[in-house]
Amino acid sequence: MSDDTPHDETPLDTLPLDSWHRAQGARMVPFAGYEMPIQYTGPSGGIVAEHNWTRESASLFDVSHMGQLTLKGDHAAHELEKLLPGAISNLKPGKMRYSLLLTEAGGVIDDLMVTNTGPHLALVVNGACKWDDIAHLREHLPDDITLTHFDDFALLALQGPKAGEVLESIIPGTGELTFMTAGLFEWDGAHLWVSRAGYTGEDGFEISVHEGRAEDLANALVADERVKPAGLGARDSLRLEAGLPLYGHDLDQNIDPVSADLSFALSKKRRSEGGFFGHKAIAARLAEAEGGTLAKKRVGLLLDGRMPAREGADVFAGDQKIGTVTSGGFSPTLGRPVAMGYVDALHAADGTALECEVRGKRLPATVSPMPFVPHRYFRGS
Amino acid sequence: MPRYFTDEHEWIDVEGDSATVGITDYAQEQLGDIVFVELPDVGAVIDKGKDAAVVESVKAASDVYAPISGEITETNSSLEDDPALVNSSPEEDGWFFRLTISDTSELEGLMDDKAYKTFVESL
């Protein structure tokens, strides 16, 4: 869900855990305006090792660059619904939903998570978009809705099949949460907001913690031998395998949710009732999708061989250029290159044989359902 | 057999008018896990400083420039099946290609082992 556009013109911010990452052997790179760990060095470090550890055990990711916001006010859910296509009013306390801030033309301003915490709505938005998102929300929400930016909170993601048992042993009760639910927990005198969610396709949690206690919590998590730190590099290859779009690459203001294959985020009731930015455009795209006349669609591509096709690679059907790769790389889990991109909807059916062009070479690619690697979310035992 | 180094982190072993080229341990460390190496065709004539190979890591593609000019005589076919050799043995089994040296004067100005070590420490 995040963008890696470096902000060269402004000095980089540091994360609350900056020195912790460096002590763990992180290689830091500019990302979303912050110096962030792309990978760690040492025997268990490296993107592939960190990726595989996340799929096998559990990894700790620092996603504190993301914007943590709350909205408070009598009609906050109703007002927020004017800016996004998800049903928020009927979201019960402790439940969360993936949604999209939209322009009036139906383009994606950002993708985000919305949680009903009870007293307020909590929003987690992309790091590179957070200042624009705040301005957009402030401009369009009524003045009696209070927007708070929790910029003194870190966000730590614990992801992997062993995340549930590890976190339950450290913060009892968290194991009861199911995918896309959240709650307030106390740990060693600190209040933690824990969500069972993430962006790797694995079971896991995102933990919001005050920056003053972030290091204690990170230390407690990696003290468990099942947990190792992992960087942005592994996070990117994991989310690509999970078929999850990355804002700024697979999503932007010129792309609508229907073409982006995110129609699941358009709640049925809201599709029919409207009353949100972009409704008219989205209704038109949905009708096109229904009638088979949608112009382009986000699809997954499985490539033959070992050479990856990356962002910007042209996609061909025969001699005709019919699309562009928006994210691509080598899948450590599958041992072959995978990509996602936008192609003419006429060539978007699963199994369609296409080609990606890389450095003048045509690489055979097959349109494939996503996720490439099955999601393993915890929906209850 | 003298070994030369470039400031682009390539090594060159010279034997008569033939040279073997690869990337250094420092370079593989910086690139991370290598998943694919695109090598030049045998018989291709490459010019010093121009693209000679491409190394794909999980994260990105990086160009490898020809450290000297010459004609490619052999490429390391082991890298097709096992590109991770560049990570595990960058300065031996993970070599990239061999070429005939067309101009030995191009070797002047390249670093020796000691100078390269100093160069890396300065980075």
Coordinates of C-alpha atoms in Angstrom, one line a residue, chain A residues 4 27 38-39 41 45-49 232-233 236-237 306-308 310 328-330 332 358-359 361, chain B residues 29-36 38-39 54-61 63 79-84:
Chain A
D4 CA 8.6 4.7 -2.8
R27 CA 20.5 -0.9 5.1
I38 CA 15.2 -1.9 2.9
Q39 CA 16.8 -5.1 4.2
T41 CA 22.5 -7.6 6.8
G45 CA 19.3 -10.9 6.3
G46 CA 18.7 -10.2 2.6
I47 CA 15.4 -9.8 0.7
V48 CA 14.9 -13.5 -0.2
A49 CA 15.8 -14.7 3.3
L232 CA 10.8 -2.9 2.6
G233 CA 12.3 -5.1 0.0
D236 CA 7.4 -5.4 -1.7
S237 CA 8.0 -9.0 -3.0
R306 CA 14.0 -16.2 -14.9
M307 CA 14.2 -12.7 -16.3
P308 CA 11.8 -10.3 -14.5
R310 CA 9.5 -4.6 -14.1
G328 CA 7.1 -6.8 -11.3
G329 CA 9.9 -8.8 -9.9
F330 CA 11.1 -12.2 -9.0
P332 CA 11.0 -16.1 -4.2
V358 CA 12.4 -6.2 -21.6
R359 CA 15.5 -4.7 -23.1
K361 CA 13.5 -9.2 -25.7
Chain B
E29 CA 26.8 -7.4 -1.4
Q30 CA 25.3 -4.1 -2.6
L31 CA 23.0 -5.8 -5.2
G32 CA 21.6 -8.4 -2.8
D33 CA 20.0 -11.7 -3.9
I34 CA 20.7 -12.2 -7.6
V35 CA 18.0 -14.0 -9.6
F36 CA 19.1 -13.6 -13.2
E38 CA 21.8 -11.5 -18.8
L39 CA 25.1 -12.1 -20.6
V54 CA 22.5 -7.0 -16.8
V55 CA 22.2 -8.3 -13.2
E56 CA 18.7 -8.7 -11.9
S57 CA 18.3 -8.8 -8.1
V58 CA 14.9 -9.3 -6.4
K59 CA 14.6 -5.6 -6.2
A60 CA 16.1 -4.1 -9.4
A61 CA 18.0 -4.5 -12.6
D63 CA 23.8 -2.7 -15.8
L79 CA 24.8 -18.7 -14.2
E80 CA 21.8 -19.7 -16.3
D81 CA 20.7 -22.3 -13.8
D82 CA 22.3 -20.8 -10.7
P83 CA 22.6 -17.0 -10.8
A84 CA 23.1 -17.1 -7.0

